[in-house]
Tab-separated table of C-alpha atoms and ligand atoms in Angstrom:
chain	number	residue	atom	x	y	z
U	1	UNK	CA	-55.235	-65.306	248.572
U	2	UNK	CA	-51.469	-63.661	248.546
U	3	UNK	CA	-48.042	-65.118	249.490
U	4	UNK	CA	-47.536	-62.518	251.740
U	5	UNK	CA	-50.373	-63.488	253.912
U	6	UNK	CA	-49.303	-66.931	253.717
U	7	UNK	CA	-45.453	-66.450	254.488
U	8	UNK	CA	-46.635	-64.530	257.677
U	9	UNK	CA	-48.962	-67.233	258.519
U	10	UNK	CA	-45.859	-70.029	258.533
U	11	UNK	CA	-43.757	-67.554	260.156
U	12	UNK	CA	-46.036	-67.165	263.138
U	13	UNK	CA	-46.044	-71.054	263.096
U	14	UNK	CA	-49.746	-71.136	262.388
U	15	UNK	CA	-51.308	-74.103	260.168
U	16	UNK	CA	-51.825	-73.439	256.644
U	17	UNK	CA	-54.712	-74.972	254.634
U	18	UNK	CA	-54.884	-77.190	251.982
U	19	UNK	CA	-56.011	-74.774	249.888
U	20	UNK	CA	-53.360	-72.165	250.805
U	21	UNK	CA	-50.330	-74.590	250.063
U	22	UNK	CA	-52.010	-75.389	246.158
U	23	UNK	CA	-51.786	-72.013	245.832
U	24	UNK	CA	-48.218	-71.351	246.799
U	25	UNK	CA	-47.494	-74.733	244.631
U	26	UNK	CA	-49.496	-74.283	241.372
U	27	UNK	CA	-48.526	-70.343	241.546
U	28	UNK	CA	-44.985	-71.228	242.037
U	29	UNK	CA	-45.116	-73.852	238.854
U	30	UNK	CA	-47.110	-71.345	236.887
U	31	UNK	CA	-44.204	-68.569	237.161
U	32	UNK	CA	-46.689	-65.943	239.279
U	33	UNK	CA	-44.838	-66.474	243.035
U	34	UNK	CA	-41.729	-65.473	242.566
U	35	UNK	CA	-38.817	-67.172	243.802
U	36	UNK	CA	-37.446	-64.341	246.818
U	37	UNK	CA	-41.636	-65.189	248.131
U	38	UNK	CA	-41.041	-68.957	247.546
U	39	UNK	CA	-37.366	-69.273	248.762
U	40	UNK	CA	-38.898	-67.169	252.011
U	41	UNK	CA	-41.699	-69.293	253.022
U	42	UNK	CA	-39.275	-72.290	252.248
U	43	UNK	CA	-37.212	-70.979	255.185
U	44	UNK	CA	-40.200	-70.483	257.326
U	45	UNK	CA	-41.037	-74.300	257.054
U	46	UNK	CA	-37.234	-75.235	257.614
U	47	UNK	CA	-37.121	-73.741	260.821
U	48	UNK	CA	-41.034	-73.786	262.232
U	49	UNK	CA	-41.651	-76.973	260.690
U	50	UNK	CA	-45.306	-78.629	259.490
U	51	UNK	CA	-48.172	-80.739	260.417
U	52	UNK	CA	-48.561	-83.993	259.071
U	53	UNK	CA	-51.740	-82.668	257.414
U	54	UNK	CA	-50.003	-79.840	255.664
U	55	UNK	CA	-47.180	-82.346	254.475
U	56	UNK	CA	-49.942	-84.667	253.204
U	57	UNK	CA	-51.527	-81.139	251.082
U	58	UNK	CA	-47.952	-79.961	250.114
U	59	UNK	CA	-46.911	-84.052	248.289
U	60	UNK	CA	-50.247	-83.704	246.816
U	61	UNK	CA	-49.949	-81.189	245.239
U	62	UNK	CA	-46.522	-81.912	244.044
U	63	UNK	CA	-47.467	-84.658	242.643
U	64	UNK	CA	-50.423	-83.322	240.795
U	65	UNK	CA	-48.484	-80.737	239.118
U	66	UNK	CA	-47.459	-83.137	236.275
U	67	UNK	CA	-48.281	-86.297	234.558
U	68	UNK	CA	-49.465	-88.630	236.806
U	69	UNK	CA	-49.601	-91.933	235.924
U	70	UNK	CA	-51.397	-95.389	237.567
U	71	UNK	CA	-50.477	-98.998	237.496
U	72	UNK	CA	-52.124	-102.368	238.558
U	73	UNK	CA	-53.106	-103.392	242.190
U	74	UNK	CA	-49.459	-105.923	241.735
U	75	UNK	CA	-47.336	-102.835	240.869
U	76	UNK	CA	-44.633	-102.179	243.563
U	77	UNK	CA	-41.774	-99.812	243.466
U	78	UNK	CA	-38.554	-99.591	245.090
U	79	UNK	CA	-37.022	-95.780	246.210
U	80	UNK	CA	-33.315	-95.470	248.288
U	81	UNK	CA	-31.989	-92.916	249.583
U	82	UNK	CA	-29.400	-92.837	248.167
U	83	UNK	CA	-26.049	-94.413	248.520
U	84	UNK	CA	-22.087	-95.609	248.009
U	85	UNK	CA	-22.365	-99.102	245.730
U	86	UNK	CA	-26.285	-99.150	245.956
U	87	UNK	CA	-27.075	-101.414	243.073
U	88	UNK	CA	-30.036	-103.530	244.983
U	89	UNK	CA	-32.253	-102.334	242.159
U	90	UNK	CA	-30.761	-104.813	239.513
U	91	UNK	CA	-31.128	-107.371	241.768
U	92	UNK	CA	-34.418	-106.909	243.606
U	93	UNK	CA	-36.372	-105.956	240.096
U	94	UNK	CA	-36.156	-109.359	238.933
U	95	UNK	CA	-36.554	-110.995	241.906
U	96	UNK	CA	-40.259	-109.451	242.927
U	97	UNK	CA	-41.092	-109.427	239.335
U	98	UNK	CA	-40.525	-113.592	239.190
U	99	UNK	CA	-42.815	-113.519	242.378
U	100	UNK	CA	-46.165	-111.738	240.610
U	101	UNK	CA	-44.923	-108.466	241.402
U	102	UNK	CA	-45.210	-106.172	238.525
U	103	UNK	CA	-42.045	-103.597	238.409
U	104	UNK	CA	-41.992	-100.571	235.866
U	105	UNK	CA	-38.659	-98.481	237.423
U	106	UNK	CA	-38.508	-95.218	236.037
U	107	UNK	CA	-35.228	-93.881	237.081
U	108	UNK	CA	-33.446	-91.261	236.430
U	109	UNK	CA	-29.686	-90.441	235.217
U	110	UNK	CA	-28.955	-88.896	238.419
U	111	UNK	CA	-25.925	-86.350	239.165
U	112	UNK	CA	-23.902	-88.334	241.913
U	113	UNK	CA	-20.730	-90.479	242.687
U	114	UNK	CA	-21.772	-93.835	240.883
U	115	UNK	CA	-24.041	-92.517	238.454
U	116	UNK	CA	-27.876	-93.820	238.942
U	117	UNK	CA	-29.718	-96.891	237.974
U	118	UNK	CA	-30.247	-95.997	234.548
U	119	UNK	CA	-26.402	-95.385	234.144
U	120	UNK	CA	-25.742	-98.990	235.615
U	121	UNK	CA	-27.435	-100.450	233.004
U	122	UNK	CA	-26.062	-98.440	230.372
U	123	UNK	CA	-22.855	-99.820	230.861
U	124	UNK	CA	-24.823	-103.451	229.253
U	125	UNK	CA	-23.575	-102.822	225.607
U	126	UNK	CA	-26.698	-101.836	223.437
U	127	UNK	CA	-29.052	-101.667	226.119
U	128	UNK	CA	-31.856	-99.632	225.605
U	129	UNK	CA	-32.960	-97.211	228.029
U	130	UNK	CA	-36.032	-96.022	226.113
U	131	UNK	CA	-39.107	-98.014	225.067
U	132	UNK	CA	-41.994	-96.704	223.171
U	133	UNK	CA	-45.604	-97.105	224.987
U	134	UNK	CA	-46.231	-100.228	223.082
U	135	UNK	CA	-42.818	-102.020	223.104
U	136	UNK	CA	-43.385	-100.564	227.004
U	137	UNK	CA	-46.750	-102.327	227.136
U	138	UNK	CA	-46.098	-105.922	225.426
U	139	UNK	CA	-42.402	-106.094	227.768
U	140	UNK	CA	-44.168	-105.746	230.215
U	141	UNK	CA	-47.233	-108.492	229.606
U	142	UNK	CA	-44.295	-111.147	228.515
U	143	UNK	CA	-41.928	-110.559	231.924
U	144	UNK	CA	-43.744	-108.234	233.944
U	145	UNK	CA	-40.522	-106.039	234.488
U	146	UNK	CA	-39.228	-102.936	232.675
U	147	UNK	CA	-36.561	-100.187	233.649
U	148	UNK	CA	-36.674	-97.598	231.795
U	149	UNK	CA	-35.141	-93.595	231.680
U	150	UNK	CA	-37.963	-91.047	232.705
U	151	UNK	CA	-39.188	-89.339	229.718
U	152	UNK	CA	-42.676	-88.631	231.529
U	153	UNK	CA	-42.783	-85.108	233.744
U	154	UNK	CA	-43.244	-86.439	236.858
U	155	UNK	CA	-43.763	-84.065	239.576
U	156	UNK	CA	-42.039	-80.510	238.074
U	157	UNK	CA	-43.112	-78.532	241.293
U	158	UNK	CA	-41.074	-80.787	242.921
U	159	UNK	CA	-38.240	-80.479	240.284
U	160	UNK	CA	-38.770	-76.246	240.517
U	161	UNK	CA	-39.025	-75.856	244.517
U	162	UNK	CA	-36.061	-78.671	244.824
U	163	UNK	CA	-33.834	-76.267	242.716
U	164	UNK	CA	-34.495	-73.253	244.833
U	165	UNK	CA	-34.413	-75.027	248.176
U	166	UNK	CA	-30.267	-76.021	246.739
U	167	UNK	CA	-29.307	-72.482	246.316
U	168	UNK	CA	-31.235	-71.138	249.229
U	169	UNK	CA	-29.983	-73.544	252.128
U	170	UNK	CA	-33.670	-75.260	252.309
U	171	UNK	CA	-32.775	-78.578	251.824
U	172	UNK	CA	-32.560	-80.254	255.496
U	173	UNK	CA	-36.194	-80.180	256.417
U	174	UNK	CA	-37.731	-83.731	256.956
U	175	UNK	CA	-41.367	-82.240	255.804
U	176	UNK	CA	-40.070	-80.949	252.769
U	177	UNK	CA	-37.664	-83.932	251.846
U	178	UNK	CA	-40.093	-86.754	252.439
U	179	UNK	CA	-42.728	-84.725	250.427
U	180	UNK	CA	-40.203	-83.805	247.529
U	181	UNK	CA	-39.353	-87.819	247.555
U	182	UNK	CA	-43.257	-89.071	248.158
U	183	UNK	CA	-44.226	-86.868	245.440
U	184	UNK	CA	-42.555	-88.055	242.997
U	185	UNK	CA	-43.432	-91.871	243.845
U	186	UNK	CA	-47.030	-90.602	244.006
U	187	UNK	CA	-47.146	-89.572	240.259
U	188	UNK	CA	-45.154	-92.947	238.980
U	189	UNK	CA	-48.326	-94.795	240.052
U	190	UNK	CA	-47.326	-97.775	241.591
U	191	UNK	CA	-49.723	-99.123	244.420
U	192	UNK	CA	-47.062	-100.728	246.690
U	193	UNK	CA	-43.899	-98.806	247.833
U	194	UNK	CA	-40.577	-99.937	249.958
U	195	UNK	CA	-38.552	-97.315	251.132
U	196	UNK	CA	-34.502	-97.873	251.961
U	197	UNK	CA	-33.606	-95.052	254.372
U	198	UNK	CA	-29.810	-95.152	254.355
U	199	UNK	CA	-28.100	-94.227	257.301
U	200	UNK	CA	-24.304	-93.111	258.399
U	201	UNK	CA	-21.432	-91.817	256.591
U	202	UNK	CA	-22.471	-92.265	253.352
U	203	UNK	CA	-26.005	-90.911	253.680
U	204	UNK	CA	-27.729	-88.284	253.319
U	205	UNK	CA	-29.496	-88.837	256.543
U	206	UNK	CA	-26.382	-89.168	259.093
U	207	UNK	CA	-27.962	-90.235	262.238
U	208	UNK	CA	-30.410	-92.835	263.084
U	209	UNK	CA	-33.252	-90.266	264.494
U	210	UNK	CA	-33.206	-88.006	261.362
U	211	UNK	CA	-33.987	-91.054	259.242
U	212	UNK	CA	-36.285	-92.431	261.653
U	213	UNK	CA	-38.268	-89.633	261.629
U	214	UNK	CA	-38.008	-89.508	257.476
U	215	UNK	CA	-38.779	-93.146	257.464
U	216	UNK	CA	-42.154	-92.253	259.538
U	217	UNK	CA	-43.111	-89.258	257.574
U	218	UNK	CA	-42.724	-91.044	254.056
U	219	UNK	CA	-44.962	-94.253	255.581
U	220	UNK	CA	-47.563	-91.889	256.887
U	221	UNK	CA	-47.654	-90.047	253.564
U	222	UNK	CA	-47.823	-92.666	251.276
U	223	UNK	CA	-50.932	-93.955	253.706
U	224	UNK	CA	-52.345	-91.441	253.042
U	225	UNK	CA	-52.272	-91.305	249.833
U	226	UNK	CA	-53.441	-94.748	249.109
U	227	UNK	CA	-49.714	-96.284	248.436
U	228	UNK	CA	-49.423	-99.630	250.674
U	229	UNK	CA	-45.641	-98.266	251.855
U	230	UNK	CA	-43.088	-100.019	254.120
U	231	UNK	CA	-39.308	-98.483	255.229
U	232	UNK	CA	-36.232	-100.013	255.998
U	233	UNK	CA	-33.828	-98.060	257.714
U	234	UNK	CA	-30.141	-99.386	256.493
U	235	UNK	CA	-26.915	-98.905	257.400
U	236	UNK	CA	-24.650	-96.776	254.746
U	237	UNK	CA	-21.070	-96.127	257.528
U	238	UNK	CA	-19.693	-98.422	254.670
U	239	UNK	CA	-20.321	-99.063	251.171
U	240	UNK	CA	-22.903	-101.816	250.497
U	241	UNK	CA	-21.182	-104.576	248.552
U	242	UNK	CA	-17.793	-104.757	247.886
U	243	UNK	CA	-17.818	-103.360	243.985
U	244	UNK	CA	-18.373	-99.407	242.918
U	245	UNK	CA	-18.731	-98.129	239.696
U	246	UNK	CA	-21.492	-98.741	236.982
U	247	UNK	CA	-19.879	-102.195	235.050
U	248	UNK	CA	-18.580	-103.258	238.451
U	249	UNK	CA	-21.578	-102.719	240.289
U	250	UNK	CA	-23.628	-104.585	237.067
U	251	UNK	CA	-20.904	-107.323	237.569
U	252	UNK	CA	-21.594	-107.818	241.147
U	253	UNK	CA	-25.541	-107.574	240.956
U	254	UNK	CA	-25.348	-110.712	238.715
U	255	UNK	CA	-22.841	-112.246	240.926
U	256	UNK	CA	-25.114	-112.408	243.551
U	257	UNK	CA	-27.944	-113.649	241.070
U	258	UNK	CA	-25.594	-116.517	240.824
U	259	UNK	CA	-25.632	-117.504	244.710
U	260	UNK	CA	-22.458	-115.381	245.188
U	261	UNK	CA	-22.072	-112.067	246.308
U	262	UNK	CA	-21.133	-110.546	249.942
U	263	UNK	CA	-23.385	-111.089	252.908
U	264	UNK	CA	-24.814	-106.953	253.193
U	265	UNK	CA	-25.424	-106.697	249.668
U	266	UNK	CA	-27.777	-110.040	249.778
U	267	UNK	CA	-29.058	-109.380	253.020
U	268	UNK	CA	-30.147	-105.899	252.417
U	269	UNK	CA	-31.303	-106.979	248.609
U	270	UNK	CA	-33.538	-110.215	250.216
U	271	UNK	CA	-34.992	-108.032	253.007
U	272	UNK	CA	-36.186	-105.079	250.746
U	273	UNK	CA	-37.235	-108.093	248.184
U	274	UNK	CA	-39.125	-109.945	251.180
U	275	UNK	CA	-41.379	-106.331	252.164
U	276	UNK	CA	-41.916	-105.712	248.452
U	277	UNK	CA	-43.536	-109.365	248.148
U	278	UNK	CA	-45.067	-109.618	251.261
U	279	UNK	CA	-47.131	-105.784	250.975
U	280	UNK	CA	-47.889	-106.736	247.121
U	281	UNK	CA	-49.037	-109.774	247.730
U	282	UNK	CA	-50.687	-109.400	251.302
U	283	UNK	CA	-48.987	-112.338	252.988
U	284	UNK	CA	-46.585	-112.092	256.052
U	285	UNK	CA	-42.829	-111.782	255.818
U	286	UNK	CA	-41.405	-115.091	256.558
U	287	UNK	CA	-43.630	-116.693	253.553
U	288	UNK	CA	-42.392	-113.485	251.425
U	289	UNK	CA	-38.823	-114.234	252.318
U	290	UNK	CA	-39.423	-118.060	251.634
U	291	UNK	CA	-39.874	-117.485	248.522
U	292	UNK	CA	-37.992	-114.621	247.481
U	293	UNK	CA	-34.751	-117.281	248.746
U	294	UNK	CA	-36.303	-119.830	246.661
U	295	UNK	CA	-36.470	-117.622	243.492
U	296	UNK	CA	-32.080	-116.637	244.108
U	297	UNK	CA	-31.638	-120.457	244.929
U	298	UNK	CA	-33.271	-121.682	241.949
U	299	UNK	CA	-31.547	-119.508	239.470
U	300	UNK	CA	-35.037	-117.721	238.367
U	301	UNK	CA	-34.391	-114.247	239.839
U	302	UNK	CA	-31.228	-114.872	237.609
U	303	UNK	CA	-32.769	-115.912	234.429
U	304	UNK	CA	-35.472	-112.673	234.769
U	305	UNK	CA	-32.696	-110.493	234.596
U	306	UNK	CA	-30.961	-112.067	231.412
U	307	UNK	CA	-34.140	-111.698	230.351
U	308	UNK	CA	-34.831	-108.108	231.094
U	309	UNK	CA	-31.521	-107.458	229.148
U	310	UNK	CA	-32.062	-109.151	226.351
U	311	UNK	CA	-35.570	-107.998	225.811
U	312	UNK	CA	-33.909	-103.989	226.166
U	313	UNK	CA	-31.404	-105.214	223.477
U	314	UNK	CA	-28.377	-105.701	226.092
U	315	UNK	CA	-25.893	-108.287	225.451
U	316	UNK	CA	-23.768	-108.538	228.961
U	317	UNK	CA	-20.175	-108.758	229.148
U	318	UNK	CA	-18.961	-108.875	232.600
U	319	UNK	CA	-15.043	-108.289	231.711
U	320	UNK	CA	-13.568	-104.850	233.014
U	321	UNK	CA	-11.752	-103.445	230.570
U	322	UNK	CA	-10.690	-100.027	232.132
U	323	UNK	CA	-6.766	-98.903	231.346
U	324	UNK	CA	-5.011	-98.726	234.898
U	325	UNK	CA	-5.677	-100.501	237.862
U	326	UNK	CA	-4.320	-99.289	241.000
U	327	UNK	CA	-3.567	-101.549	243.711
U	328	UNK	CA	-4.468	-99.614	247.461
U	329	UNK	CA	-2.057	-101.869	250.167
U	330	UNK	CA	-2.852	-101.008	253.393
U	331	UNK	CA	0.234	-99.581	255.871
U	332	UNK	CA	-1.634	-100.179	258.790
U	333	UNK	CA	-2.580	-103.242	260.942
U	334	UNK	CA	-5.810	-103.962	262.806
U	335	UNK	CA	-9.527	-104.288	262.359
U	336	UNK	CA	-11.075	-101.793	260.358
U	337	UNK	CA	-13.665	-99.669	262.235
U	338	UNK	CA	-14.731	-96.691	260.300
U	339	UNK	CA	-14.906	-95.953	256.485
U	340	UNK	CA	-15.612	-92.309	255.343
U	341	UNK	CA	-17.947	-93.407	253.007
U	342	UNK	CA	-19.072	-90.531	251.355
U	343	UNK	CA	-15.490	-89.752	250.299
U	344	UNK	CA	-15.035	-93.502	248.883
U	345	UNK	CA	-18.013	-92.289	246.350
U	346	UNK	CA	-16.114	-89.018	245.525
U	347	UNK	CA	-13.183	-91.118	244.985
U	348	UNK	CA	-14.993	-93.583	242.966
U	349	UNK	CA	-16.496	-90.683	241.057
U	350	UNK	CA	-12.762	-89.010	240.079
U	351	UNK	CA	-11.681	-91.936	238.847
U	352	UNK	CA	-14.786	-91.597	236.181
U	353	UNK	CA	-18.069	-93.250	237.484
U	354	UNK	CA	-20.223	-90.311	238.103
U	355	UNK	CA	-20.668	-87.115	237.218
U	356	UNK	CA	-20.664	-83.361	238.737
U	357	UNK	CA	-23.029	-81.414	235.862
U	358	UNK	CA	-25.253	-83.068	233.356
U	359	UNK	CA	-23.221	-82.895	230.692
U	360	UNK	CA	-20.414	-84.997	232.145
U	361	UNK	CA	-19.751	-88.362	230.931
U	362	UNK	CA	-19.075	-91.599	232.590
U	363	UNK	CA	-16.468	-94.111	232.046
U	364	UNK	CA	-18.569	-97.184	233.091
U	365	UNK	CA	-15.620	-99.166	233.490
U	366	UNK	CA	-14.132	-96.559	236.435
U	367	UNK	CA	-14.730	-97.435	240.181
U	368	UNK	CA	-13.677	-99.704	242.953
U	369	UNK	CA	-13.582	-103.076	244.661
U	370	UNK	CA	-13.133	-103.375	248.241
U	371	UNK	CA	-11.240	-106.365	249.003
U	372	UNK	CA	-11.585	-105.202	252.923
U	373	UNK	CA	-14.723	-103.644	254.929
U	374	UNK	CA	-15.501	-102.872	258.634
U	375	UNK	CA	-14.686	-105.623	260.719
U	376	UNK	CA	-12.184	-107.264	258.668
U	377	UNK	CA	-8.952	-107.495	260.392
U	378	UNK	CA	-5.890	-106.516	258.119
U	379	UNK	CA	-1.872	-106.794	258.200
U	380	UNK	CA	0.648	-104.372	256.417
U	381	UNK	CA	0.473	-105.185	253.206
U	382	UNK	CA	-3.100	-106.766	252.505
U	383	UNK	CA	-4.572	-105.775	249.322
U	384	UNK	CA	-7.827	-103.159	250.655
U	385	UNK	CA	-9.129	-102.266	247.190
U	386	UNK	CA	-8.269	-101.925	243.429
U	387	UNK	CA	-8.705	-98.464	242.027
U	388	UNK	CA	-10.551	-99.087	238.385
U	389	UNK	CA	-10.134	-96.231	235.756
U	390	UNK	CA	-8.821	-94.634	232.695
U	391	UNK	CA	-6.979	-91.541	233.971
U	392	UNK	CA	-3.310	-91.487	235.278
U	393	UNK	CA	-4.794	-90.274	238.532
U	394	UNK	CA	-3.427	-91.947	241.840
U	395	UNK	CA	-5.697	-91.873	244.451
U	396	UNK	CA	-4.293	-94.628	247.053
U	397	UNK	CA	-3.586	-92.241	249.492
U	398	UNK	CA	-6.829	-90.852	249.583
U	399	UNK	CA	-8.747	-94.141	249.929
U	400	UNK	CA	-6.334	-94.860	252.268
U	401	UNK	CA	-7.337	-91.877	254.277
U	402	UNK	CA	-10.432	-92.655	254.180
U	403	UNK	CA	-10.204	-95.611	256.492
U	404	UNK	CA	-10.000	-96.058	260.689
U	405	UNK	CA	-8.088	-98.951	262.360
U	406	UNK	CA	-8.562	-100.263	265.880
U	407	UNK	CA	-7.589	-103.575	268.106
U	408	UNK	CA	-11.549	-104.098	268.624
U	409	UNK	CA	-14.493	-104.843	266.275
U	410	UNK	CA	-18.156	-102.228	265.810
U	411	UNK	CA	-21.305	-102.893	265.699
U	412	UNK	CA	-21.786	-103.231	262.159
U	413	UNK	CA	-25.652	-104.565	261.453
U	414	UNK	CA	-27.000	-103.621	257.833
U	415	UNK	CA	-30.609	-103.791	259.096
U	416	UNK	CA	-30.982	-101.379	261.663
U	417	UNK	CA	-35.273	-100.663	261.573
U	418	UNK	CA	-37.888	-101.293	259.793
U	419	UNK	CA	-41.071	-98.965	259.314
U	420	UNK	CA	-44.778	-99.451	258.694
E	501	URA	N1	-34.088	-86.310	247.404
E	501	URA	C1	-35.222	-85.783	246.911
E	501	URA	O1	-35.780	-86.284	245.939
E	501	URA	N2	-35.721	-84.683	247.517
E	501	URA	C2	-35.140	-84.088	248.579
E	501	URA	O2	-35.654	-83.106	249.077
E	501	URA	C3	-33.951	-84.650	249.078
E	501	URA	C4	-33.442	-85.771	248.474
C-alpha cells in the first residue's frame, strides 16, 4: 500500500477502504507518512468529503491508536462542544451519578477562554485532580463519580492529525471533526454518551445545519461503535448562565444545586441530565426527567457534589476574592438582542480565566457576571455585568461593544434539537 496511491484515490473522490485509512493512521502515528502526504490527503477529505463507512474506519482507528479503556454497562459520559460559561459538567456529574449512573470524567486542562473542567475545579482549594488506580477504584465504589485530569493516552492519532489539520487549514470538515471528537470518547470507555452541540456566536459550529449535520455524524458513529449516544443541539448566541470564570462558574454550579441558578443554565443542565438517565438506564424521558428534578429538589444532586469534593480533598469556599471589580453600566436603552459571545470569552479570558499556550496560568478568581442577557430590557445606567480580575485592565468598553440593542425581543430558545 503507499500514500500516494491513496491521496489520488480521495482526490478522485473514490471510497477508501478500511484497510487503506489504518494505514494512513497507524503510519502517520508511527512517524513513516510524513506530514506534507498527511496534511495533503487531509485537504482532499476537506473538500471531497467521506462516506459514513470511511468515517466509521477513520474514529476507529483513532481510537485504537492508544490506551483504550472500558467501563460498566451504567457508565455514561458527557462531551460539549464547547462553550462561553459552560460549567453543566459540575452540575450534571452528580446529578446522573445519584440516579445509578456511573460517571468517571476524564477531562482535560484545555487551552480556551474559561479554562476547562479540570481548571473549574481547581479553583476548590486542595482539590485533587489526580487519583491513583486504587484511590480511583474505591471513589468510585463509595459515590460512583470521579473527575479526574487525563493522565491515560487516549487517542494520540487524534492528538497528531488534530495538530497538523491547525496549521494546515483542515479543521472545518464535519467527517474529520466528529471522528477527532468520537474518537476520543471511544477510547474513555464509557457505554452511554450525550452529546451538547453548541450553536451560534459562541460556537464553534455557527449555524444550525453545520451542527445538525455534526450532531448526526457523532450519533451514527458512536452506533456504530457500540456507544448508546444521544445529541442535543443548544443554543451558544449568549453565554449559558450568567457567571464566567473558573471560581465564578464553580460558584454558580452549586448555586443551582441549591434550587437557584438562571433558567438556561438549569434547563440545559436537566435536559442533558434527563438523556444521560434515560439512555443509561433504558427508560423514556419524562420518567428520566422525573427524577433527575427530584434528585435537584431534594438537595441529593447537591450533597453528591460536596461529596465528590471532599472525597478529592477540596474544601469549597464560594467568596471571590479577585483585586478589582469593574462595574460595565450600560449607555444604551432597549432590549438586548445580540451578544458577540465569542468575544465575551476573550474578554473573560484577558481579565485572567483562560489561557493562550500551555504554560499560561489562570487567575481562578478572573471572569464575569452578567447581570443582563438577550431579552432583558435595559435603561441608561443598569448595571450589565461586573468585570472580575486582578489586572488594572479596563475592559467596559469592550463588553460593551460586544452587545446589540433593539425596541423588539428574539427568539431566544436554549433547546433548539435533539438527536438520536
Ligand atoms: N474538537 C475536537 O476534539 N476535534 C476537532 O476536530 C474539533 C474540535
Amino acid at each position: 500500500m503507499h500514500m500516494y496511491n491513496i491521496i489520488e484515490k480521495k482526490k478522485n473522490k473514490l471510497e477508501l477502504t478500511k484497510e487503506e485509512i489504518a494505514f494512513f493512521v497507524n503510519g502517520y502515528v508511527n512517524d513513516e507518512i510524513p506530514d506534507y502526504q498527511m496534511a495533503s490527503l487531509l485537504m482532499a477529505i476537506v473538500l471531497n468529503g467521506m462516506t459514513d463507512k470511511e468515517i466509521v474506519a477513520l474514529t476507529l482507528s483513532m481510537a485504537n491508536s492508544g490506551d483504550k479503556l472500558s467501563w460498566k454497562e451504567n457508565s455514561v459520559d458527557k462531551h460539549s462542544t464547547g462553550g462561553v460559561g459552560d460549567k453543566t459538567t459540575l452540575i450534571i456529574a452528580p446529578i446522573v451519578s445519584c440516579l445509578g449512573c456511573q460517571v468517571i470524567k476524564m477531562s482535560g486542562r484545555a487551552l480556551g477562554y474559561t479554562g476547562g473542567t479540570i481548571d473549574k475545579l481547581e479553583s476548590i482549594r486542595g482539590f485533587k485532580v489526580q487519583l491513583d488506580e486504587d484511590t480511583l477504584k474505591q471513589q468510585l465504589e463509595k459515590l460512583n463519580i470521579a473527575i479526574i485530569s487525563q493522565t491515560k493516552n487516549i487517542a494520540p492519532a487524534d492528538k497528531k492529525i488534530y495538530a497538523l489539520r491547525d496549521v494546515t487549514a483542515t479543521v472545518e470538515s464535519i467527517p474529520l471533526i466528529a471522528s477527532s471528537i468520537m474518537s476520543k470518547k471511544i477510547a474513555s470507555g464509557a457505554k452511554n454518551l450525550v452529546l451538547d452541540v453548541k450553536v451560534g456566536s459562541g460556537a464553534f459550529m455557527k449555524n444550525i445545519t453545520d451542527a445538525r449535520l455534526l450532531a448526526k455524524t457523532m450519533v451514527m458513529i458512536g452506533k456504530e461503535a457500540g456507544i448508546k449516544t444521544v445529541a442535543v443541539l443548544s443554543n451558544m448566541d449568549q453565554p449559558l448562565g450568567q457567571n464566567i470564570g473558573n471560581q465564578l462558574e464553580v460558584q454558580e454550579a452549586v448555586s443551582l444545586l441549591n434550587g437557584n441558578g438562571p433558567s438556561d443554565l438549569r434547563e440545559l443542565s436537566i435536559t442533558l441530565a434527563s438523556y444521560m438517565v434515560s439512555i443509561t438506564k433504558n427508560i423514556n424521558y419524562e420518567e428520566a426527567l422525573k427524577l433527575v428534578v427530584e434528585v435537584l429538589q431534594n438537595k441529593k444532586a447537591l450533597q453528591k457534589f460536596n461529596d465528590l469534593v471532599s472525597s478529592q480533598g477540596g474544601t469549597l469556599d464560594l467568596d471571590n476574592k479577585a483585586k478589582y471589580q469593574y462595574k460595565v453600566l450600560s449607555n444604551k436603552e432597549g432590549y438586548i438582542t445580540k451578544m458577540d459571545t465569542a468575544t465575551i470569552g476573550k474578554i473573560s479570558g484577558l481579565l485572567g480565566a483562560g489561557r493562550l499556550v500551555k504554560e499560561d496560568k489562570i487567575d481562578y478568581y478572573a471572569g464575569i457576571i452578567l447581570n443582563k442577557k438577550i431579552n432583558d430590557y435595559v435603561y441608561k445606567g443598569d448595571l450589565l455585568a461586573t468585570l472580575y480580575t486582578d489586572k488594572e485592565i479596563d475592559l467596559r468598553n469592550d463588553y460593551l461593544n460586544c452587545l446589540t440593542f433593539s425596541n423588539k425581543k428574539v427568539n431566544n430558545n436554549i433547546i433548539l434539537e435533539v438527536i438520536r
